[in-house]
C-alpha cells in the first residue's frame, strides 16, 4: 500500500538538528511529508531536494500588522506544500476555534498549499457520539473548500499516550470521514494519527480506509521510521 507518512516534529529539533536528520533521511521511495518548526523549514529543502515540505501552523491573516505570525504566502515562498491545521494541541493550548481553522485553510488553499486538517474526539466515547463530533469539526473547517485536502483522524486520547484504538475503531471512523468528504464533494486522503510507531505499525497498516499516517514521537527517530517505511 502506498501510504502517506506525515511527520509532525511539533516543537522539536533545532535547525541544526533538522539539518543532521535531513542529511541522513531516506524516504525509501515513500511519500513522506516533513512538518518541521518554521525555523527548520529551510533545512529540509537545503539538505534533501526531494523531501516534501510541511508546516505545522499558519496565520489566518494575510500580511500586515500581526506580530509573530507567519502567513501562507511566506510558507509557499519557502516551498511548503502541506500544512497541519487544527492539531488538538493548538486547539487546546492556543484556543484555536473551528472558525479560525476554516480561515487558515482558506489562506492555505489560496497559496496552493494542501491543508492537513486534524480532527478527533477528545475522550473515549461511543461511535455515535465521536462520529458526530468529528463530522461537526469537518463541516466547520471545510465549509468553503472545494480543493483536495488531507484529513488526519487523531483521537486526542491516543496522541502521545501509547493507547491506540482497535483497527475496527480506526476503520469505522476513517470510512465515516471518507463518506462525509464525499458528501461535501471534497477529494481527500484520510490519515490515522495517535501513537503510531515501530511496535504497532504492522497491525495498524492493515486497517481499511486509511491512506497514511500522521506521526509525532516516532517521526523524530530516523531508525524507527526506516523500519516503518520498509513496511
Ligand atoms: C500527533 O501529535 O499528531 C501525533 C500523532 O503524535 P504521536 O504520534 O506522538 O502520538
mmCIF file with all atom_site columns, N, CA, C and O in Angstrom, residues 24-60:
data_model
loop_
_atom_site.group_PDB
_atom_site.id
_atom_site.type_symbol
_atom_site.label_atom_id
_atom_site.label_alt_id
_atom_site.label_comp_id
_atom_site.label_asym_id
_atom_site.label_entity_id
_atom_site.label_seq_id
_atom_site.pdbx_PDB_ins_code
_atom_site.Cartn_x
_atom_site.Cartn_y
_atom_site.Cartn_z
_atom_site.occupancy
_atom_site.B_iso_or_equiv
_atom_site.pdbx_formal_charge
_atom_site.auth_seq_id
_atom_site.auth_comp_id
_atom_site.auth_asym_id
_atom_site.auth_atom_id
_atom_site.pdbx_PDB_model_num
ATOM 1   N N  . UNK A 1 24 ? 20.658 12.496 6.733  1.00 0.00 ? 24 UNK A N  1
ATOM 2   C CA . UNK A 1 24 ? 20.607 11.015 6.804  1.00 0.00 ? 24 UNK A CA 1
ATOM 3   C C  . UNK A 1 24 ? 19.275 10.456 6.316  1.00 0.00 ? 24 UNK A C  1
ATOM 4   O O  . UNK A 1 24 ? 19.092 9.249  6.233  1.00 0.00 ? 24 UNK A O  1
ATOM 5   N N  . UNK A 1 25 ? 18.325 11.330 6.038  1.00 0.00 ? 25 UNK A N  1
ATOM 6   C CA . UNK A 1 25 ? 16.952 10.911 5.733  1.00 0.00 ? 25 UNK A CA 1
ATOM 7   C C  . UNK A 1 25 ? 16.879 10.139 4.415  1.00 0.00 ? 25 UNK A C  1
ATOM 8   O O  . UNK A 1 25 ? 17.433 10.554 3.406  1.00 0.00 ? 25 UNK A O  1
ATOM 9   N N  . UNK A 1 26 ? 16.183 8.993  4.461  1.00 0.00 ? 26 UNK A N  1
ATOM 10  C CA . UNK A 1 26 ? 15.956 8.221  3.236  1.00 0.00 ? 26 UNK A CA 1
ATOM 11  C C  . UNK A 1 26 ? 14.498 7.767  3.261  1.00 0.00 ? 26 UNK A C  1
ATOM 12  O O  . UNK A 1 26 ? 14.122 6.918  4.074  1.00 0.00 ? 26 UNK A O  1
ATOM 13  N N  . UNK A 1 27 ? 13.700 8.312  2.368  1.00 0.00 ? 27 UNK A N  1
ATOM 14  C CA . UNK A 1 27 ? 12.262 8.012  2.392  1.00 0.00 ? 27 UNK A CA 1
ATOM 15  C C  . UNK A 1 27 ? 11.965 6.620  1.821  1.00 0.00 ? 27 UNK A C  1
ATOM 16  O O  . UNK A 1 27 ? 10.828 6.170  1.875  1.00 0.00 ? 27 UNK A O  1
ATOM 17  N N  . UNK A 1 28 ? 13.000 5.986  1.256  1.00 0.00 ? 28 UNK A N  1
ATOM 18  C CA . UNK A 1 28 ? 12.830 4.665  0.624  1.00 0.00 ? 28 UNK A CA 1
ATOM 19  C C  . UNK A 1 28 ? 11.677 4.679  -0.368 1.00 0.00 ? 28 UNK A C  1
ATOM 20  O O  . UNK A 1 28 ? 10.843 3.777  -0.413 1.00 0.00 ? 28 UNK A O  1
ATOM 21  N N  . UNK A 1 29 ? 11.637 5.751  -1.128 1.00 0.00 ? 29 UNK A N  1
ATOM 22  C CA . UNK A 1 29 ? 10.615 5.954  -2.174 1.00 0.00 ? 29 UNK A CA 1
ATOM 23  C C  . UNK A 1 29 ? 9.193  6.019  -1.632 1.00 0.00 ? 29 UNK A C  1
ATOM 24  O O  . UNK A 1 29 ? 8.248  5.784  -2.378 1.00 0.00 ? 29 UNK A O  1
ATOM 25  N N  . UNK A 1 30 ? 9.057  6.312  -0.356 1.00 0.00 ? 30 UNK A N  1
ATOM 26  C CA . UNK A 1 30 ? 7.734  6.519  0.228  1.00 0.00 ? 30 UNK A CA 1
ATOM 27  C C  . UNK A 1 30 ? 7.368  7.998  0.126  1.00 0.00 ? 30 UNK A C  1
ATOM 28  O O  . UNK A 1 30 ? 8.245  8.849  -0.030 1.00 0.00 ? 30 UNK A O  1
ATOM 29  N N  . UNK A 1 31 ? 6.065  8.281  0.265  1.00 0.00 ? 31 UNK A N  1
ATOM 30  C CA . UNK A 1 31 ? 5.626  9.676  0.299  1.00 0.00 ? 31 UNK A CA 1
ATOM 31  C C  . UNK A 1 31 ? 5.716  10.148 1.743  1.00 0.00 ? 31 UNK A C  1
ATOM 32  O O  . UNK A 1 31 ? 4.906  9.746  2.586  1.00 0.00 ? 31 UNK A O  1
ATOM 33  N N  . UNK A 1 32 ? 6.736  10.947 2.022  1.00 0.00 ? 32 UNK A N  1
ATOM 34  C CA . UNK A 1 32 ? 6.962  11.409 3.404  1.00 0.00 ? 32 UNK A CA 1
ATOM 35  C C  . UNK A 1 32 ? 6.927  12.935 3.419  1.00 0.00 ? 32 UNK A C  1
ATOM 36  O O  . UNK A 1 32 ? 7.684  13.585 2.697  1.00 0.00 ? 32 UNK A O  1
ATOM 37  N N  . UNK A 1 33 ? 6.052  13.467 4.232  1.00 0.00 ? 33 UNK A N  1
ATOM 38  C CA . UNK A 1 33 ? 5.934  14.925 4.369  1.00 0.00 ? 33 UNK A CA 1
ATOM 39  C C  . UNK A 1 33 ? 6.538  15.293 5.718  1.00 0.00 ? 33 UNK A C  1
ATOM 40  O O  . UNK A 1 33 ? 6.109  14.771 6.752  1.00 0.00 ? 33 UNK A O  1
ATOM 41  N N  . UNK A 1 34 ? 7.538  16.175 5.698  1.00 0.00 ? 34 UNK A N  1
ATOM 42  C CA . UNK A 1 34 ? 8.183  16.557 6.963  1.00 0.00 ? 34 UNK A CA 1
ATOM 43  C C  . UNK A 1 34 ? 7.603  17.886 7.427  1.00 0.00 ? 34 UNK A C  1
ATOM 44  O O  . UNK A 1 34 ? 7.814  18.923 6.782  1.00 0.00 ? 34 UNK A O  1
ATOM 45  N N  . UNK A 1 35 ? 6.853  17.858 8.525  1.00 0.00 ? 35 UNK A N  1
ATOM 46  C CA . UNK A 1 35 ? 6.252  19.079 9.060  1.00 0.00 ? 35 UNK A CA 1
ATOM 47  C C  . UNK A 1 35 ? 7.122  19.558 10.214 1.00 0.00 ? 35 UNK A C  1
ATOM 48  O O  . UNK A 1 35 ? 6.980  19.109 11.355 1.00 0.00 ? 35 UNK A O  1
ATOM 49  N N  . UNK A 1 36 ? 8.049  20.434 9.891  1.00 0.00 ? 36 UNK A N  1
ATOM 50  C CA . UNK A 1 36 ? 9.047  20.894 10.863 1.00 0.00 ? 36 UNK A CA 1
ATOM 51  C C  . UNK A 1 36 ? 8.629  22.245 11.433 1.00 0.00 ? 36 UNK A C  1
ATOM 52  O O  . UNK A 1 36 ? 7.760  22.915 10.882 1.00 0.00 ? 36 UNK A O  1
ATOM 53  N N  . UNK A 1 37 ? 9.264  22.667 12.530 1.00 0.00 ? 37 UNK A N  1
ATOM 54  C CA . UNK A 1 37 ? 9.039  24.041 13.005 1.00 0.00 ? 37 UNK A CA 1
ATOM 55  C C  . UNK A 1 37 ? 9.458  25.040 11.913 1.00 0.00 ? 37 UNK A C  1
ATOM 56  O O  . UNK A 1 37 ? 10.325 24.727 11.088 1.00 0.00 ? 37 UNK A O  1
ATOM 57  N N  . UNK A 1 38 ? 8.887  26.234 11.948 1.00 0.00 ? 38 UNK A N  1
ATOM 58  C CA . UNK A 1 38 ? 9.204  27.256 10.934 1.00 0.00 ? 38 UNK A CA 1
ATOM 59  C C  . UNK A 1 38 ? 10.712 27.469 10.806 1.00 0.00 ? 38 UNK A C  1
ATOM 60  O O  . UNK A 1 38 ? 11.235 27.656 9.719  1.00 0.00 ? 38 UNK A O  1
ATOM 61  N N  . UNK A 1 39 ? 11.405 27.436 11.968 1.00 0.00 ? 39 UNK A N  1
ATOM 62  C CA . UNK A 1 39 ? 12.836 27.755 11.980 1.00 0.00 ? 39 UNK A CA 1
ATOM 63  C C  . UNK A 1 39 ? 13.683 26.693 11.291 1.00 0.00 ? 39 UNK A C  1
ATOM 64  O O  . UNK A 1 39 ? 14.873 26.912 11.053 1.00 0.00 ? 39 UNK A O  1
ATOM 65  N N  . UNK A 1 40 ? 13.096 25.538 10.992 1.00 0.00 ? 40 UNK A N  1
ATOM 66  C CA . UNK A 1 40 ? 13.859 24.448 10.365 1.00 0.00 ? 40 UNK A CA 1
ATOM 67  C C  . UNK A 1 40 ? 13.467 24.201 8.913  1.00 0.00 ? 40 UNK A C  1
ATOM 68  O O  . UNK A 1 40 ? 14.079 23.363 8.253  1.00 0.00 ? 40 UNK A O  1
ATOM 69  N N  . UNK A 1 41 ? 12.451 24.897 8.436  1.00 0.00 ? 41 UNK A N  1
ATOM 70  C CA . UNK A 1 41 ? 11.922 24.562 7.106  1.00 0.00 ? 41 UNK A CA 1
ATOM 71  C C  . UNK A 1 41 ? 12.997 24.671 6.025  1.00 0.00 ? 41 UNK A C  1
ATOM 72  O O  . UNK A 1 41 ? 13.111 23.799 5.162  1.00 0.00 ? 41 UNK A O  1
ATOM 73  N N  . UNK A 1 42 ? 13.831 25.716 6.108  1.00 0.00 ? 42 UNK A N  1
ATOM 74  C CA . UNK A 1 42 ? 14.839 25.871 5.055  1.00 0.00 ? 42 UNK A CA 1
ATOM 75  C C  . UNK A 1 42 ? 15.844 24.727 5.066  1.00 0.00 ? 42 UNK A C  1
ATOM 76  O O  . UNK A 1 42 ? 16.446 24.406 4.051  1.00 0.00 ? 42 UNK A O  1
ATOM 77  N N  . UNK A 1 43 ? 16.034 24.079 6.219  1.00 0.00 ? 43 UNK A N  1
ATOM 78  C CA . UNK A 1 43 ? 16.993 22.965 6.285  1.00 0.00 ? 43 UNK A CA 1
ATOM 79  C C  . UNK A 1 43 ? 16.442 21.708 5.602  1.00 0.00 ? 43 UNK A C  1
ATOM 80  O O  . UNK A 1 43 ? 17.210 20.867 5.152  1.00 0.00 ? 43 UNK A O  1
ATOM 81  N N  . UNK A 1 44 ? 15.143 21.571 5.528  1.00 0.00 ? 44 UNK A N  1
ATOM 82  C CA . UNK A 1 44 ? 14.563 20.424 4.812  1.00 0.00 ? 44 UNK A CA 1
ATOM 83  C C  . UNK A 1 44 ? 14.922 20.556 3.340  1.00 0.00 ? 44 UNK A C  1
ATOM 84  O O  . UNK A 1 44 ? 15.498 19.659 2.725  1.00 0.00 ? 44 UNK A O  1
ATOM 85  N N  . UNK A 1 45 ? 14.601 21.710 2.811  1.00 0.00 ? 45 UNK A N  1
ATOM 86  C CA . UNK A 1 45 ? 14.821 21.968 1.388  1.00 0.00 ? 45 UNK A CA 1
ATOM 87  C C  . UNK A 1 45 ? 16.318 21.923 1.039  1.00 0.00 ? 45 UNK A C  1
ATOM 88  O O  . UNK A 1 45 ? 16.717 21.332 0.048  1.00 0.00 ? 45 UNK A O  1
ATOM 89  N N  . UNK A 1 46 ? 17.145 22.528 1.884  1.00 0.00 ? 46 UNK A N  1
ATOM 90  C CA . UNK A 1 46 ? 18.571 22.640 1.575  1.00 0.00 ? 46 UNK A CA 1
ATOM 91  C C  . UNK A 1 46 ? 19.299 21.305 1.634  1.00 0.00 ? 46 UNK A C  1
ATOM 92  O O  . UNK A 1 46 ? 20.342 21.149 1.015  1.00 0.00 ? 46 UNK A O  1
ATOM 93  N N  . UNK A 1 47 ? 18.761 20.367 2.400  1.00 0.00 ? 47 UNK A N  1
ATOM 94  C CA . UNK A 1 47 ? 19.508 19.123 2.615  1.00 0.00 ? 47 UNK A CA 1
ATOM 95  C C  . UNK A 1 47 ? 18.892 17.904 1.961  1.00 0.00 ? 47 UNK A C  1
ATOM 96  O O  . UNK A 1 47 ? 19.434 16.811 2.062  1.00 0.00 ? 47 UNK A O  1
ATOM 97  N N  . UNK A 1 48 ? 17.742 18.074 1.318  1.00 0.00 ? 48 UNK A N  1
ATOM 98  C CA . UNK A 1 48 ? 17.117 16.936 0.652  1.00 0.00 ? 48 UNK A CA 1
ATOM 99  C C  . UNK A 1 48 ? 16.215 17.460 -0.453 1.00 0.00 ? 48 UNK A C  1
ATOM 100 O O  . UNK A 1 48 ? 15.098 17.877 -0.186 1.00 0.00 ? 48 UNK A O  1
ATOM 101 N N  . UNK A 1 49 ? 16.704 17.399 -1.664 1.00 0.00 ? 49 UNK A N  1
ATOM 102 C CA . UNK A 1 49 ? 15.961 18.101 -2.715 1.00 0.00 ? 49 UNK A CA 1
ATOM 103 C C  . UNK A 1 49 ? 14.581 17.502 -2.981 1.00 0.00 ? 49 UNK A C  1
ATOM 104 O O  . UNK A 1 49 ? 13.699 18.204 -3.467 1.00 0.00 ? 49 UNK A O  1
ATOM 105 N N  . UNK A 1 50 ? 14.385 16.223 -2.660 1.00 0.00 ? 50 UNK A N  1
ATOM 106 C CA . UNK A 1 50 ? 13.091 15.596 -2.973 1.00 0.00 ? 50 UNK A CA 1
ATOM 107 C C  . UNK A 1 50 ? 12.109 15.559 -1.803 1.00 0.00 ? 50 UNK A C  1
ATOM 108 O O  . UNK A 1 50 ? 10.998 15.059 -1.953 1.00 0.00 ? 50 UNK A O  1
ATOM 109 N N  . UNK A 1 51 ? 12.512 16.046 -0.645 1.00 0.00 ? 51 UNK A N  1
ATOM 110 C CA . UNK A 1 51 ? 11.617 15.938 0.522  1.00 0.00 ? 51 UNK A CA 1
ATOM 111 C C  . UNK A 1 51 ? 10.375 16.802 0.328  1.00 0.00 ? 51 UNK A C  1
ATOM 112 O O  . UNK A 1 51 ? 10.434 17.882 -0.276 1.00 0.00 ? 51 UNK A O  1
ATOM 113 N N  . UNK A 1 52 ? 9.259  16.313 0.819  1.00 0.00 ? 52 UNK A N  1
ATOM 114 C CA . UNK A 1 52 ? 8.020  17.089 0.757  1.00 0.00 ? 52 UNK A CA 1
ATOM 115 C C  . UNK A 1 52 ? 7.940  17.929 2.022  1.00 0.00 ? 52 UNK A C  1
ATOM 116 O O  . UNK A 1 52 ? 8.022  17.398 3.139  1.00 0.00 ? 52 UNK A O  1
ATOM 117 N N  . UNK A 1 53 ? 7.797  19.227 1.849  1.00 0.00 ? 53 UNK A N  1
ATOM 118 C CA . UNK A 1 53 ? 7.914  20.141 2.994  1.00 0.00 ? 53 UNK A CA 1
ATOM 119 C C  . UNK A 1 53 ? 6.544  20.513 3.530  1.00 0.00 ? 53 UNK A C  1
ATOM 120 O O  . UNK A 1 53 ? 5.660  20.959 2.789  1.00 0.00 ? 53 UNK A O  1
ATOM 121 N N  . UNK A 1 54 ? 6.395  20.345 4.852  1.00 0.00 ? 54 UNK A N  1
ATOM 122 C CA . UNK A 1 54 ? 5.163  20.741 5.517  1.00 0.00 ? 54 UNK A CA 1
ATOM 123 C C  . UNK A 1 54 ? 5.452  21.727 6.630  1.00 0.00 ? 54 UNK A C  1
ATOM 124 O O  . UNK A 1 54 ? 6.588  21.835 7.105  1.00 0.00 ? 54 UNK A O  1
ATOM 125 N N  . UNK A 1 55 ? 4.404  22.441 7.050  1.00 0.00 ? 55 UNK A N  1
ATOM 126 C CA . UNK A 1 55 ? 4.497  23.321 8.220  1.00 0.00 ? 55 UNK A CA 1
ATOM 127 C C  . UNK A 1 55 ? 3.475  22.827 9.235  1.00 0.00 ? 55 UNK A C  1
ATOM 128 O O  . UNK A 1 55 ? 2.680  21.923 8.941  1.00 0.00 ? 55 UNK A O  1
ATOM 129 N N  . UNK A 1 56 ? 3.500  23.422 10.420 1.00 0.00 ? 56 UNK A N  1
ATOM 130 C CA . UNK A 1 56 ? 2.600  22.950 11.493 1.00 0.00 ? 56 UNK A CA 1
ATOM 131 C C  . UNK A 1 56 ? 1.527  23.961 11.842 1.00 0.00 ? 56 UNK A C  1
ATOM 132 O O  . UNK A 1 56 ? 0.660  23.695 12.676 1.00 0.00 ? 56 UNK A O  1
ATOM 133 N N  . UNK A 1 57 ? 1.611  25.135 11.227 1.00 0.00 ? 57 UNK A N  1
ATOM 134 C CA . UNK A 1 57 ? 0.651  26.182 11.559 1.00 0.00 ? 57 UNK A CA 1
ATOM 135 C C  . UNK A 1 57 ? 0.782  27.283 10.513 1.00 0.00 ? 57 UNK A C  1
ATOM 136 O O  . UNK A 1 57 ? 1.788  27.359 9.811  1.00 0.00 ? 57 UNK A O  1
ATOM 137 N N  . UNK A 1 58 ? -0.245 28.116 10.417 1.00 0.00 ? 58 UNK A N  1
ATOM 138 C CA . UNK A 1 58 ? -0.215 29.272 9.519  1.00 0.00 ? 58 UNK A CA 1
ATOM 139 C C  . UNK A 1 58 ? -1.140 30.329 10.111 1.00 0.00 ? 58 UNK A C  1
ATOM 140 O O  . UNK A 1 58 ? -2.074 29.995 10.848 1.00 0.00 ? 58 UNK A O  1
ATOM 141 N N  . UNK A 1 59 ? -0.899 31.569 9.772  1.00 0.00 ? 59 UNK A N  1
ATOM 142 C CA . UNK A 1 59 ? -1.799 32.635 10.241 1.00 0.00 ? 59 UNK A CA 1
ATOM 143 C C  . UNK A 1 59 ? -3.115 32.573 9.474  1.00 0.00 ? 59 UNK A C  1
ATOM 144 O O  . UNK A 1 59 ? -3.138 32.204 8.293  1.00 0.00 ? 59 UNK A O  1
ATOM 145 N N  . UNK A 1 60 ? -4.173 32.974 10.139 1.00 0.00 ? 60 UNK A N  1
ATOM 146 C CA . UNK A 1 60 ? -5.459 33.075 9.433  1.00 0.00 ? 60 UNK A CA 1
ATOM 147 C C  . UNK A 1 60 ? -5.527 34.380 8.622  1.00 0.00 ? 60 UNK A C  1
ATOM 148 O O  . UNK A 1 60 ? -6.474 34.597 7.876  1.00 0.00 ? 60 UNK A O  1
#
